[in-house]
Each structure stands twice: as C-alpha cells, then as structure tokens.
C-alpha cells in the first residue's frame, strides 16, 4: 500500500511496568509499543491472565467484546482497513475460541492485513495429557499464521516474540500468532532478559518499507505506457492513500480507470473516466476498457479473474505493488515495479513528462460509462416484487454523507454496491475482498465504528449473512452504541428469503433450478429484532418508502435496522453475458425452477436494458 504503518515510529515504552508485573502485563505493554491498543475477542479461562492485564492498564487499552470469535478475526482485519491502527489484534481463548477465530483471520491473510492473533492455551503442566479444550494450536495455526507462529514458554521470550510477530505482520502484511499457555501468562515478567548466551534483546522500532523502484525501471515503464493510445488502469487496495497520484497519472495517460472492490475508494466514482468495478460483479464499461486497451497499468491489485484482463498479447502492461512476489501473477506484464504506490506513481509522472490532454479514447470511455450508468438507473427504477433491491442502493448513493463509512457483505449485496454506489473522496468502504466470506459486514461495521466513532456508518447485508452472525452482532451494537460520538449506524438487510447469489450461480453455471432445501431462508422481522434491542427499526415493502426511510435512518439519533423486502428474482447481469450462461439459465427454468415466473418477469427487461445499444 502507498501509506502503510511499517515505518511509523511509536513510543518505546507507553507506560512503565510495575515491579510485580506478570508476563501478561509485559505482553500488553510490549504490544502497545507497536500500536496495539484495541483487542477484539471473547473471554475464557485460557486468556484470564491477558484480560486481567488489560484491565490493569486503566483504560489505556480497550477490549471489545463481540458475540463470536469469528467476528473478532474479521474486526481485527477491518480495524486496519478502516485506519483504526497499524495492527489488528485478536484475543481468544484456547480450543474452541481459537478454532472459531480462524475464518476472520483468513480474511486478514488473504486481503494482506497485518493482524496478530493472541491465543490462549492449556497450561504447560497439563499439555499432552488430554486436558479440556486442549488442541494442537501450533498445527492448527500453521497455515493462517505461516509467516510467524510461536508458543510462549518462558517469560524472557516476551520481548523477542512480540517484536518478531508484530514486525513480520507489518512488513509482510499478514497474520502472525502467539500461543499463550495459561500458567505462563501469570508468571513474573522478565522485561529485561540477561545479557547472556541464549537470550535476545530486540527492538520495537518498526522496519522501513519499500519506496520507489530503480530509475531505469521507471523510465522503461514510462516508455511502455507513454507510447500507448488506449491506456487502461486497474487499481486495487494498494492504491489507497495514493488517490491524488492515481488521478494525475490517469489524466497524464488519458486513461480509463477500473477498480477492484478493495480499491473502490482510491478514485472518485462520479468521474466520467472511472468505469467502476471489474470482474463478475463489475461494469460493462470496465469489461470494454480491458478488451479495447493497448496499454495496461495495474496499481496495487491482484484481482484473480483472468478472463477480465485484456487477452494476452493485446496490451503491453506495467504493474506496481509493494510486494514483489505479487507482480506478474495475473497478466504477462512487461515491467514490474516493486514500490509503494504514491512515490512510485510520482516518479512515473516525472518520467512521463507533460500530458497529451483530452483524447478520443477518453471520450470513448466516458461515453460507455455514461451509457452504463443510465442503464443502471433505469434498472433500479423498474418495478419488482415487492421492492427492487437496486433502487435501495441507487437512492442511498445520492444521500451518502461525505464522511460515511460503508461495510459490505458478500452476495447480491456486493453486486448492487459495486454498480450503484458512487464512492467519493473522504469516504471509507471495505469488504471481505479475497476470502469473499459471508458474515463480514457486521464485524467490519463494528471495527469501523470503533476506529471512527464520530463518523456515520452504513452496513449493507443480505439476509443470509444477517442470519449467520448479523442478528447476534446487533447485540454488540446495542452494547456499545451510546458511547459513540455519532450514533448513526444503519444496517440494511436485503430480505428476499433466498440465498440469491448461490441460486443464480446454480442456474447460470449448472443449468439446474434453485434448490429450496439448500437456498430458501426463513422470513425474519429484522426491524423488530432491532427494536427489541432498543434500536430503531424500519420496514420497506413498497418502493415509495425507500427515499423517506433512508432520510430518517441517516438523521436518526440511534442505530437503525432496515428490513427491506426485495425481489429474489432480480437478475445480476454480468458485464458480458455469454451464450452458455443464457442457455443454462433457460434450462433451469425449463426444469421447473420454483421462481420461473420471476426469472421471466425480471430477466427479459434486465437483459434488454443492460445490453441494448445506446448512443454515447
């Protein structure tokens, strides 16, 4: 990323350790040297020493009690994504707690977020004896924390294990883990190991990160890109913090810019040259951009759908990433630049020299983007039964506060967000970008709100994810919301009683009907559940209600749960709908899909609106 925390200096000793400090006290203090002040987790006897130590810091640290350890893992990942601190921290108990946390930790690993997991364990004296909750945590965590994983067996290890775990997590932007046996947590601390053989004296000063590539490579990249006539850019989360540089180099190259979902906030989606999301849930102009370009600049993205890149041999390509191992993995790039996005782009701008001004290519990109946006607005306004889900997103986009934070779940919600929400500078938005796990939005929303309690938040969630963990984490919202400076925490639940994304994948990929036993969901009054918890509840069952509901929710004096009854047959049209996909969807209808009438009712107007020729 362009502006990470790897080189940030933090205090060497945030508070002095008392003479009677325990190993757990030393752990908490040493972690604070690395900027860890907030822990997401759930208590248990395997971490009693750690929670007691947090209590003794007199509110210099914070333990956020969530309903499930999986939430803790997601929230720690999101804590970094939303700028809550340099490192995310998970604190969970032994056995079941450690197992529960894994899914959220994999989200951090796959999205390259620095997170440290602190996992309680059976006392050393009982290990190997089949003790309650005894699990081989070193084996269990060896994949998710492959960069660094260790068990703390002696008080003198605290300094070097914490320093190495934090340094590795920051430098490699990944998950590391420390396994903490219960009895060791309560032993007397050894803050200064002896100057002797077999002991270490380590530094809590973070390492500097990569900055700019060699000048010769910059000149080569400038030659490749500057000689193109139809330049496309793909930006991902590595471009976050380099928004000005992305805009300037796009202007200099006369480029159109597509975005991976994790890089959504790196550009202003109101700009005519920003084509929006790329991939299966992306936009048609992003598809066209990649299929017509002769040059490609990839900035901080590793989007894995190869079919959405230009055909091999069509475009000469340059890629920028702070991690050299991630370069050239998705497209046969000609120049690979290892460096942070902002300084590398500034060096590239200097090498390119003055820009060409407006180009016909830019006009083509802008025309295609305008036509797409018009078609999407028309789709959102089409009648559905009872409410068109796209209308909720299009209407929200027009009303978003400038400083809003968005948390997005996996499923049809992601598609409508990608196509209708015009993110602009100053906003924060994220999701489980690579793991694509359902159940990420509510933990992300909580982490964002703890990072910035003075900013409004909107969580966009499908009913499947809401039933996974959302209804439980609303209890966490109810527990904490009165301590937030801005109480606005809006949860939109798309209630279509169907795991709709899975249903559409089954139809278009397999040619089989929706399987009710697998995909149908109970109809829950989510707004009533919010009211039971002391929050506001809103029911949307008619399109005329949408505007007023958003206005009330974004003015509310407390969190709001919106239960929106939406049409399960609303079709997610890919940017390029193949003949094979159409054939298989038709086969699903002919084989007796339970919602065949809805597919016909919404499918025909969706196809006609999305793919009919338009004048730019």
Coordinates of C-alpha atoms in Angstrom, one line a residue:
X1 CA 0.0 0.0 0.0
X2 CA 1.1 3.6 -0.5
X3 CA 0.8 4.7 3.1
X4 CA 1.2 1.9 5.5
X5 CA 2.4 1.9 9.0
X6 CA 5.6 -0.1 8.6
X7 CA 7.9 2.9 9.0
X8 CA 5.9 4.7 11.7
X9 CA 7.8 5.3 15.0
X10 CA 5.8 4.5 18.1
X11 CA 6.8 5.1 21.8
X12 CA 9.3 2.6 23.1
X13 CA 7.5 2.3 26.4
X14 CA 3.9 3.6 26.6
X15 CA 3.7 3.1 30.3
X16 CA 6.1 1.7 33.0
X17 CA 5.7 -1.9 34.2
X18 CA 5.2 -2.3 37.9
X19 CA 7.7 -4.4 39.8
X20 CA 5.1 -7.1 40.3
X21 CA 4.1 -7.2 36.7
X22 CA 3.1 -10.5 35.1
X23 CA 4.0 -12.0 31.8
X24 CA 0.6 -10.9 30.5
X25 CA 1.2 -7.3 31.7
X26 CA 4.5 -7.4 29.8
X27 CA 2.8 -8.7 26.7
X28 CA 0.2 -6.0 26.7
X29 CA 2.8 -3.3 27.3
X30 CA 5.1 -4.6 24.5
X31 CA 2.2 -4.8 22.1
X32 CA 1.3 -1.2 22.8
X33 CA 4.8 -0.3 21.7
X34 CA 3.7 -1.5 18.3
X35 CA 0.5 0.5 18.3
X36 CA -1.8 -2.3 19.6
X37 CA -4.3 -0.6 21.9
X38 CA -7.6 -2.4 20.9
X39 CA -8.3 -6.1 21.1
X40 CA -11.3 -7.8 19.6
X41 CA -12.3 -11.1 21.2
X42 CA -14.4 -13.1 23.7
X43 CA -13.2 -14.0 27.2
X44 CA -12.4 -17.5 28.5
X45 CA -10.3 -19.1 31.1
X46 CA -7.5 -19.7 28.7
X47 CA -6.8 -16.0 28.5
X48 CA -7.7 -14.9 32.0
X49 CA -4.2 -13.6 32.6
X50 CA -4.4 -11.4 29.5
X51 CA -7.8 -10.0 30.2
X52 CA -6.7 -9.2 33.8
X53 CA -3.7 -7.4 32.4
X54 CA -5.9 -5.4 30.0
X55 CA -8.0 -4.4 33.0
X56 CA -4.9 -3.2 34.9
X57 CA -4.0 -0.7 32.1
X58 CA -6.7 1.6 33.4
X59 CA -8.3 2.1 30.0
X60 CA -5.1 2.7 28.1
X61 CA -6.2 -0.3 26.1
X62 CA -9.6 -1.5 25.0
X63 CA -11.1 -5.0 24.9
X64 CA -14.1 -5.1 22.5
X65 CA -16.4 -8.0 23.5
X66 CA -18.1 -9.4 20.4
X67 CA -20.6 -12.3 20.3
X68 CA -18.4 -14.8 18.5
X69 CA -14.6 -15.2 17.9
X70 CA -15.1 -15.3 14.1
X71 CA -16.3 -11.7 14.4
X72 CA -13.1 -10.9 16.3
X73 CA -11.0 -12.1 13.4
X74 CA -13.0 -10.1 10.8
X75 CA -13.0 -7.0 13.0
X76 CA -9.2 -7.1 13.6
X77 CA -8.8 -7.2 9.8
X78 CA -11.2 -4.3 9.3
X79 CA -9.6 -2.4 12.1
X80 CA -6.6 -1.9 9.8
X81 CA -8.6 -1.4 6.7
X82 CA -10.6 1.5 8.2
X83 CA -7.5 3.2 9.7
X84 CA -8.1 2.2 13.3
X85 CA -4.4 1.4 13.8
X86 CA -1.3 -0.2 12.3
X87 CA -2.1 -3.7 13.6
X88 CA -5.3 -5.6 14.3
X89 CA -5.4 -7.8 17.4
X90 CA -7.4 -10.8 18.2
X91 CA -7.6 -12.2 21.7
X92 CA -9.3 -15.5 22.1
X93 CA -9.3 -18.5 24.5
X94 CA -7.9 -22.0 23.9
X95 CA -9.6 -24.8 21.9
X96 CA -13.0 -23.6 20.7
X97 CA -12.1 -19.9 20.8
X98 CA -9.0 -20.4 18.7
X99 CA -11.0 -22.5 16.2
X100 CA -13.8 -20.0 15.9
X101 CA -11.4 -17.2 15.1
X102 CA -9.9 -18.8 12.0
X103 CA -12.3 -17.6 9.4
X104 CA -11.9 -14.0 10.2
X105 CA -8.1 -14.4 10.4
X106 CA -8.1 -16.0 6.9
X107 CA -9.9 -12.9 5.7
X108 CA -7.0 -10.8 7.0
X109 CA -4.4 -13.1 5.5
X110 CA -6.0 -13.2 2.0
X111 CA -6.6 -9.4 2.0
X112 CA -3.0 -8.7 3.2
X113 CA -3.9 -7.0 6.5
X114 CA -1.4 -7.1 9.4
X115 CA -3.1 -8.9 12.3
X116 CA -1.7 -10.6 15.4
X117 CA -3.6 -13.4 17.0
X118 CA -3.1 -14.0 20.7
X119 CA -4.5 -17.4 21.5
X120 CA -4.8 -18.9 25.0
X121 CA -3.7 -22.5 25.5
X122 CA -3.6 -25.3 28.1
X123 CA -1.2 -24.8 30.9
X124 CA 2.3 -26.1 30.2
X125 CA 2.0 -28.5 33.1
X126 CA -1.1 -30.2 31.6
X127 CA -0.1 -30.2 27.9
X128 CA -0.1 -33.6 26.3
X129 CA -2.5 -35.0 28.9
X130 CA -5.8 -34.7 27.0
X131 CA -6.9 -31.7 29.1
X132 CA -10.2 -30.0 28.5
X133 CA -10.1 -27.8 25.3
X134 CA -6.5 -28.9 24.5
X135 CA -5.9 -28.6 20.8
X136 CA -2.6 -28.6 18.9
X137 CA -2.7 -24.9 18.2
X138 CA 0.7 -24.8 16.5
X139 CA -0.6 -27.3 14.0
X140 CA -4.0 -25.6 13.7
X141 CA -2.5 -22.2 13.0
X142 CA 0.5 -23.2 10.9
X143 CA -1.2 -22.1 7.7
X144 CA -3.1 -18.9 8.6
X145 CA 0.0 -17.7 10.6
X146 CA 2.6 -19.2 8.4
X147 CA 4.8 -16.1 8.4
X148 CA 5.4 -16.3 12.1
X149 CA 3.9 -18.6 14.7
X150 CA 5.3 -19.4 18.2
X151 CA 4.4 -20.6 21.6
X152 CA 5.5 -18.5 24.7
X153 CA 7.0 -21.0 27.1
X154 CA 9.2 -18.7 29.2
X155 CA 8.9 -15.1 30.5
X156 CA 12.1 -14.0 28.9
X157 CA 10.7 -14.7 25.4
X158 CA 8.0 -11.9 25.6
X159 CA 10.2 -9.2 24.0
X160 CA 11.5 -11.0 21.1
X161 CA 8.3 -13.0 20.3
X162 CA 6.1 -9.9 20.3
X163 CA 8.7 -7.8 18.4
X164 CA 9.1 -10.5 15.7
X165 CA 5.4 -11.2 15.4
X166 CA 4.5 -7.5 15.0
X167 CA 7.4 -6.7 12.7
X168 CA 6.6 -9.7 10.5
X169 CA 2.8 -8.9 10.4
X170 CA 3.6 -5.3 9.4
X171 CA 6.4 -6.0 6.9
X172 CA 4.6 -8.8 5.1
X173 CA 1.1 -7.5 5.7
X174 CA -0.2 -10.8 7.0
X175 CA -1.4 -12.7 10.1
X176 CA 1.0 -13.8 12.8
X177 CA 0.1 -15.7 16.0
X178 CA 1.4 -16.2 19.6
X179 CA 0.1 -19.2 21.6
X180 CA -0.1 -18.3 25.3
X181 CA -0.2 -21.2 27.8
X182 CA -2.4 -20.2 30.8
X183 CA 0.2 -20.7 33.5
X184 CA 2.9 -18.8 31.7
X185 CA 0.6 -15.7 31.5
X186 CA 0.7 -15.3 35.3
X187 CA 4.4 -15.8 35.8
X188 CA 6.5 -12.8 36.9
X189 CA 7.6 -10.7 33.9
X190 CA 11.2 -10.5 32.7
X191 CA 11.2 -7.2 30.9
X192 CA 15.0 -7.2 30.6
X193 CA 16.4 -10.6 29.7
X194 CA 20.0 -11.2 30.9
X195 CA 22.9 -10.3 28.6
X196 CA 23.9 -13.9 28.1
X197 CA 24.0 -16.8 25.7
X198 CA 20.5 -18.0 24.6
X199 CA 18.7 -14.7 25.3
X200 CA 17.6 -11.9 22.9
X201 CA 17.5 -8.1 23.1
X202 CA 15.2 -6.9 20.3
X203 CA 13.8 -3.6 19.0
X204 CA 10.2 -2.4 18.9
X205 CA 11.0 0.1 16.2
X206 CA 9.1 -0.8 13.0
X207 CA 11.1 -1.5 9.8
X208 CA 11.0 0.8 6.9
X209 CA 9.2 -0.4 3.8
X210 CA 9.8 -0.2 0.1
X211 CA 9.6 3.2 -1.5
X212 CA 10.4 3.6 -5.2
X213 CA 11.9 1.2 -7.8
X214 CA 15.2 1.9 -9.6
X215 CA 15.2 4.8 -12.0
X216 CA 15.9 2.6 -15.0
X217 CA 12.8 0.6 -14.4
X218 CA 10.7 3.8 -14.0
X219 CA 12.0 5.0 -17.4
X220 CA 11.2 1.7 -19.0
X221 CA 7.6 1.8 -17.6
X222 CA 7.2 5.4 -18.8
X223 CA 8.3 4.4 -22.3
X224 CA 5.8 1.5 -22.4
X225 CA 2.9 3.4 -21.1
X226 CA 3.7 6.7 -22.9
X227 CA 3.7 5.0 -26.3
X228 CA 0.1 3.8 -26.0
X229 CA -3.0 5.3 -27.5
X230 CA -5.7 3.4 -25.4
X231 CA -4.5 3.1 -21.8
X232 CA -6.4 1.3 -19.1
X233 CA -5.7 1.3 -15.4
X234 CA -6.7 -1.2 -12.8
X235 CA -6.4 0.0 -9.2
X236 CA -6.8 -2.1 -6.0
X237 CA -6.3 -1.6 -2.3
X238 CA -2.6 -0.9 -2.8
X239 CA -3.6 2.4 -4.3
X240 CA -5.3 3.6 -1.2
X241 CA -3.6 6.6 0.1
X242 CA -2.4 7.5 -3.4
X243 CA -5.7 9.0 -4.7
X244 CA -4.1 12.2 -6.0
X245 CA -1.4 10.3 -7.8
X246 CA -3.8 7.9 -9.4
X247 CA -5.9 10.8 -10.7
X248 CA -2.9 12.7 -12.0
X249 CA -1.4 9.7 -13.9
X250 CA -4.8 8.8 -15.3
X251 CA -5.1 12.3 -16.7
X252 CA -1.5 12.2 -18.0
X253 CA -2.1 9.0 -19.8
X254 CA -5.6 9.8 -20.9
X255 CA -6.6 6.5 -19.2
X256 CA -9.8 5.0 -18.2
X257 CA -9.7 3.5 -14.7
X258 CA -11.4 0.3 -13.4
X259 CA -11.3 -0.7 -9.8
X260 CA -11.1 -3.9 -7.8
X261 CA -13.6 -3.8 -5.0
X262 CA -10.9 -3.4 -2.3
X263 CA -9.6 -0.3 -4.1
X264 CA -13.0 1.3 -4.6
X265 CA -12.2 4.4 -2.5
X266 CA -9.0 5.1 -4.4
X267 CA -10.9 7.0 -7.1
X268 CA -14.0 9.3 -7.3
X269 CA -16.7 7.2 -9.0
X270 CA -18.5 10.3 -10.2
X271 CA -15.7 11.0 -12.7
X272 CA -16.6 10.1 -16.4
X273 CA -13.3 8.2 -16.9
X274 CA -13.9 5.9 -13.9
X275 CA -15.6 2.8 -15.3
X276 CA -16.2 1.2 -11.8
X277 CA -15.8 -2.3 -10.6
X278 CA -14.2 -5.1 -12.6
X279 CA -15.0 -8.8 -12.7
X280 CA -18.1 -10.9 -12.5
X281 CA -19.9 -8.2 -10.5
X282 CA -18.3 -5.4 -12.4
X283 CA -19.5 -3.0 -15.0
X284 CA -19.8 -3.3 -18.8
X285 CA -17.5 -0.3 -19.4
X286 CA -14.8 -1.9 -17.3
X287 CA -15.2 -5.0 -19.5
X288 CA -14.9 -2.9 -22.6
X289 CA -12.0 -0.9 -21.3
X290 CA -10.0 -4.1 -20.8
X291 CA -11.0 -5.6 -24.2
X292 CA -10.1 -2.5 -26.2
X293 CA -6.9 -1.1 -24.5
X294 CA -3.4 -1.3 -25.9
X295 CA -1.7 -0.5 -22.6
X296 CA -2.5 -1.6 -19.0
X297 CA -1.2 -0.1 -15.7
X298 CA -2.1 -2.2 -12.7
X299 CA -1.6 -0.4 -9.3
X300 CA -1.9 -2.4 -6.1
X301 CA -4.3 -5.0 -7.4
X302 CA -4.2 -8.8 -7.7
X303 CA -7.7 -9.4 -9.0
X304 CA -7.7 -13.1 -9.9
X305 CA -10.3 -13.4 -12.7
X306 CA -8.0 -13.7 -15.7
X307 CA -10.9 -13.5 -18.2
X308 CA -11.5 -9.9 -17.2
X309 CA -8.0 -8.8 -18.1
X310 CA -7.1 -7.9 -21.8
X311 CA -6.5 -11.0 -23.9
X312 CA -2.8 -12.0 -23.7
X313 CA -0.7 -10.2 -26.3
X314 CA -3.2 -7.4 -26.8
X315 CA -1.8 -4.9 -24.3
X316 CA 1.7 -4.0 -23.0
X317 CA 1.5 -3.9 -19.3
X318 CA 3.1 -2.4 -16.2
X319 CA 2.4 -3.4 -12.6
X320 CA 3.1 -1.6 -9.3
X321 CA 3.0 -3.4 -6.0
X322 CA 4.9 -3.1 -2.7
X323 CA 5.3 -6.9 -2.6
X324 CA 7.5 -8.1 -5.4
X325 CA 6.1 -11.6 -5.1
X326 CA 2.7 -10.4 -6.3
X327 CA 3.9 -9.0 -9.6
X328 CA 3.2 -10.6 -12.9
X329 CA 0.9 -13.2 -11.5
X330 CA -2.3 -12.3 -13.4
X331 CA -1.1 -10.8 -16.7
X332 CA 2.1 -11.1 -18.7
X333 CA 3.5 -7.7 -17.6
X334 CA 6.5 -6.2 -19.3
X335 CA 7.7 -4.0 -16.4
X336 CA 7.2 -4.9 -12.7
X337 CA 7.8 -2.1 -10.3
X338 CA 8.2 -3.0 -6.6
X339 CA 7.4 0.0 -4.5
X340 CA 4.7 1.9 -2.6
X341 CA 2.0 3.3 -4.9
X342 CA 2.3 7.0 -4.2
X343 CA 6.0 7.6 -4.6
X344 CA 6.2 5.2 -7.5
X345 CA 3.4 6.9 -9.3
X346 CA 5.1 10.3 -8.6
X347 CA 8.3 9.1 -10.1
X348 CA 6.5 7.7 -13.1
X349 CA 4.7 11.0 -13.6
X350 CA 8.0 12.8 -13.7
X351 CA 9.4 10.4 -16.2
X352 CA 6.4 10.7 -18.5
X353 CA 6.6 14.5 -18.7
X354 CA 3.7 16.7 -19.8
X355 CA 0.4 15.1 -20.7
X356 CA -1.4 14.8 -24.1
X357 CA -4.6 16.5 -23.0
X358 CA -8.1 15.2 -23.9
X359 CA -8.1 12.1 -26.2
X360 CA -10.6 10.3 -28.3
X361 CA -10.0 7.2 -26.2
X362 CA -11.0 9.2 -23.1
X363 CA -14.2 10.3 -24.9
X364 CA -15.0 6.7 -25.8
X365 CA -14.5 5.6 -22.2
X366 CA -16.7 8.4 -20.9
X367 CA -19.4 7.7 -23.4
X368 CA -19.5 4.0 -22.5
X369 CA -19.5 4.8 -18.8
X370 CA -22.4 7.4 -19.1
X371 CA -24.5 4.9 -21.1
X372 CA -23.9 2.2 -18.4
X373 CA -24.8 4.5 -15.6
X374 CA -28.0 5.5 -17.4
X375 CA -29.0 1.8 -17.9
X376 CA -28.3 1.0 -14.3
X377 CA -30.5 3.8 -13.1
X378 CA -33.3 2.6 -15.4
X379 CA -32.8 -0.9 -14.0
X380 CA -33.1 0.4 -10.4
X381 CA -36.4 2.2 -11.2
X382 CA -38.0 -0.8 -12.9
X383 CA -40.9 -2.4 -11.0
X384 CA -40.2 -5.5 -8.9
X385 CA -42.0 -7.6 -6.3
X386 CA -42.3 -6.1 -3.8
X387 CA -39.2 -3.8 -4.0
X388 CA -36.3 -3.6 -6.4
X389 CA -33.1 -4.1 -4.4
X390 CA -31.2 -1.9 -6.9
X391 CA -33.4 1.0 -6.0
X392 CA -32.3 0.9 -2.4
X393 CA -28.6 1.3 -3.4
X394 CA -29.2 3.9 -6.1
X395 CA -31.2 6.0 -3.7
X396 CA -28.7 5.6 -0.9
X397 CA -25.8 6.7 -3.2
X398 CA -27.4 10.1 -3.7
X399 CA -27.8 10.6 0.1
X400 CA -24.5 9.4 1.5
X401 CA -22.8 11.8 3.9
X402 CA -19.3 13.0 2.8
X403 CA -17.6 11.2 5.7
X404 CA -19.7 8.0 5.6
X405 CA -18.1 4.6 6.2
X406 CA -19.5 1.6 4.3
X407 CA -19.3 -2.1 5.2
X408 CA -20.4 -4.5 2.5
X409 CA -21.3 -8.2 2.8
X410 CA -20.8 -11.0 0.2
X411 CA -23.6 -11.9 -2.2
X412 CA -26.0 -9.9 -4.3
X413 CA -25.4 -7.0 -1.9
X414 CA -21.9 -6.8 -3.3
X415 CA -23.2 -6.5 -6.9
X416 CA -25.6 -3.7 -6.2
X417 CA -23.0 -1.9 -4.2
X418 CA -20.4 -2.2 -7.0
X419 CA -22.9 -0.9 -9.6
X420 CA -24.8 1.8 -7.8
X421 CA -22.9 3.3 -5.0
X422 CA -20.7 6.2 -6.3
X423 CA -18.0 6.3 -3.7
X424 CA -16.2 9.7 -3.5
X425 CA -13.1 11.1 -1.8
X426 CA -13.3 11.2 2.0
X427 CA -15.5 8.1 2.3
X428 CA -14.3 4.7 3.7
X429 CA -15.5 1.4 2.4
X430 CA -14.5 -2.2 2.5
X431 CA -15.5 -5.9 2.4
X432 CA -14.1 -9.4 2.5
X433 CA -12.3 -8.9 -0.8
X434 CA -10.5 -12.2 -1.4
X435 CA -12.0 -14.7 1.0
X436 CA -15.4 -13.5 -0.1
X437 CA -16.9 -14.7 3.2
X438 CA -20.4 -14.1 4.1
X439 CA -20.8 -12.6 7.5
X440 CA -18.1 -10.0 7.1
X441 CA -20.1 -6.8 7.0
X442 CA -21.3 -6.6 10.6
X443 CA -17.8 -7.2 12.1
X444 CA -16.4 -4.7 9.6
X445 CA -19.0 -2.2 10.6
X446 CA -18.2 -2.6 14.3
X447 CA -14.5 -2.2 13.7
X448 CA -15.0 0.9 11.5
X449 CA -17.2 2.5 14.2
X450 CA -14.6 1.8 16.9
X451 CA -11.9 3.3 14.7
X452 CA -14.0 6.4 14.0
X453 CA -16.9 6.8 16.5
X454 CA -17.6 10.3 15.2
X455 CA -18.5 9.2 11.6
X456 CA -21.7 7.7 10.3
X457 CA -21.8 4.1 9.1
X458 CA -23.9 2.1 6.7
X459 CA -23.7 -1.7 6.6
X460 CA -25.1 -3.4 3.5
X461 CA -26.1 -7.0 4.3
X462 CA -28.1 -9.9 2.7
X463 CA -30.5 -11.9 4.8
X464 CA -28.2 -15.0 4.5
X465 CA -25.3 -13.2 6.1
X466 CA -27.6 -11.5 8.6
X467 CA -28.8 -14.8 9.8
X468 CA -25.2 -16.1 10.0
X469 CA -23.9 -13.6 12.5
X470 CA -25.6 -10.2 11.9
X471 CA -28.6 -10.8 14.3
X472 CA -26.1 -11.7 17.1
X473 CA -23.7 -8.8 16.5
X474 CA -26.6 -6.4 16.7
X475 CA -26.4 -7.2 20.4
X476 CA -22.8 -5.8 20.2
X477 CA -24.1 -2.7 18.6
X478 CA -26.7 -2.3 21.4
X479 CA -24.0 -2.8 24.0
X480 CA -21.7 -0.1 22.7
X481 CA -23.6 2.5 20.6
X482 CA -24.3 5.0 23.3
X483 CA -20.6 5.6 23.7
X484 CA -20.2 6.7 20.0
X485 CA -20.0 10.4 19.3
X486 CA -22.1 9.9 16.1
X487 CA -24.8 7.3 16.9
X488 CA -25.7 6.7 13.2
X489 CA -25.2 3.0 12.4
X490 CA -27.5 1.9 9.6
X491 CA -28.0 -1.7 8.8
X492 CA -29.7 -2.5 5.5
X493 CA -30.9 -6.1 5.3
X494 CA -32.0 -7.3 1.8
X495 CA -34.7 -9.7 2.8
X496 CA -35.6 -11.9 -0.2
X497 CA -35.8 -15.2 1.7
X498 CA -33.3 -16.7 -0.7
X499 CA -29.5 -17.2 -0.9
X500 CA -29.9 -15.4 -4.2
X501 CA -26.3 -15.2 -5.3
X502 CA -26.0 -19.0 -4.9
X503 CA -29.3 -19.5 -6.6
X504 CA -28.2 -17.5 -9.7
X505 CA -24.8 -19.3 -9.8
X506 CA -26.6 -22.6 -9.8
X507 CA -28.9 -21.5 -12.6
X508 CA -26.2 -19.9 -14.8
X509 CA -23.3 -22.2 -14.1
X510 CA -25.0 -25.6 -13.6
X511 CA -28.2 -25.1 -15.5
X512 CA -30.2 -26.5 -12.6
X513 CA -33.1 -25.0 -10.7
X514 CA -32.9 -23.3 -7.4
X515 CA -32.8 -26.0 -4.7
X516 CA -35.3 -24.8 -2.0
X517 CA -33.9 -27.1 0.7
X518 CA -30.5 -25.5 0.2
X519 CA -31.2 -21.9 -0.6
X520 CA -34.6 -20.8 0.9
X521 CA -34.3 -18.8 4.1
X522 CA -36.8 -18.1 7.0
X523 CA -38.6 -14.8 6.8
X524 CA -37.4 -12.8 9.8
X525 CA -38.6 -9.4 11.0
X526 CA -35.2 -8.0 11.4
X527 CA -36.5 -4.5 12.1
X528 CA -38.5 -5.9 15.1
X529 CA -35.3 -7.6 16.4
X530 CA -33.6 -4.2 16.3
X531 CA -36.5 -2.6 18.2
X532 CA -36.2 -5.3 20.9
X533 CA -32.6 -4.3 21.4
X534 CA -33.5 -0.6 21.8
X535 CA -32.5 0.4 18.3
X536 CA -34.7 1.9 15.5
X537 CA -36.5 -0.5 13.1
X538 CA -37.8 0.3 9.6
X539 CA -39.8 -2.0 7.3
X540 CA -39.6 -1.3 3.5
X541 CA -42.2 -3.3 1.5
X542 CA -43.1 -0.7 -1.2
X543 CA -40.7 1.4 -3.5
X544 CA -42.4 4.6 -2.5
X545 CA -41.0 4.2 1.1
X546 CA -37.3 4.0 0.1
X547 CA -36.4 7.7 0.0
X548 CA -38.0 8.6 3.3
X549 CA -36.6 5.5 5.1
X550 CA -33.0 6.4 4.0
X551 CA -33.6 10.1 5.1
X552 CA -34.9 9.0 8.5
X553 CA -32.1 6.5 9.1
X554 CA -29.3 9.0 8.1
X555 CA -30.8 11.5 10.6
X556 CA -31.5 9.1 13.4
X557 CA -30.3 9.5 17.0
X558 CA -29.5 5.8 17.3
X559 CA -28.7 2.8 15.1
X560 CA -31.3 1.7 12.6
X561 CA -32.2 -1.7 11.2
X562 CA -33.9 -1.5 7.8
X563 CA -35.8 -4.7 6.8
X564 CA -36.2 -4.4 3.1
X565 CA -38.5 -7.0 1.4
X566 CA -36.9 -7.3 -2.0
X567 CA -37.4 -9.3 -5.1
X568 CA -35.4 -12.6 -5.2
X569 CA -35.7 -12.7 -9.0
X570 CA -33.8 -9.5 -9.5
X571 CA -31.1 -10.6 -12.1
X572 CA -27.4 -9.8 -11.6
X573 CA -26.4 -9.4 -15.2
X574 CA -22.6 -9.9 -15.7
X575 CA -20.8 -7.3 -17.8
X576 CA -20.6 -9.9 -20.6
X577 CA -23.5 -12.4 -20.6
X578 CA -22.3 -15.4 -22.5
X579 CA -24.5 -17.7 -24.7
X580 CA -23.6 -20.6 -22.4
X581 CA -24.9 -18.7 -19.3
X582 CA -28.1 -17.8 -21.1
X583 CA -28.6 -21.4 -22.2
X584 CA -28.1 -22.8 -18.7
X585 CA -30.4 -20.2 -17.1
X586 CA -33.1 -21.1 -19.7
X587 CA -32.5 -24.8 -18.9
X588 CA -33.1 -24.1 -15.2
X589 CA -36.4 -22.5 -16.0
X590 CA -37.5 -25.4 -18.2
X591 CA -36.5 -27.9 -15.5
X592 CA -39.1 -26.3 -13.1
X593 CA -37.3 -23.6 -11.2
X594 CA -39.6 -22.6 -8.3
X595 CA -39.2 -18.9 -9.3
X596 CA -39.5 -19.4 -13.1
X597 CA -42.1 -16.7 -13.3
X598 CA -39.9 -14.2 -11.5
X599 CA -36.9 -15.1 -13.8
X600 CA -39.0 -14.4 -16.9
X601 CA -40.6 -11.3 -15.3
X602 CA -37.3 -9.6 -14.3
X603 CA -34.9 -11.4 -16.7
X604 CA -36.3 -10.0 -20.0
X605 CA -36.3 -6.3 -19.0
X606 CA -32.9 -6.7 -17.3
X607 CA -31.3 -8.1 -20.5
X608 CA -32.9 -5.5 -22.7
X609 CA -32.0 -2.6 -20.5
X610 CA -28.4 -3.8 -19.9
X611 CA -27.4 -4.8 -23.4
X612 CA -29.4 -2.7 -25.8
X613 CA -27.2 -0.4 -28.0
X614 CA -27.1 3.2 -26.8
X615 CA -25.8 6.4 -28.2
X616 CA -22.9 7.8 -26.2

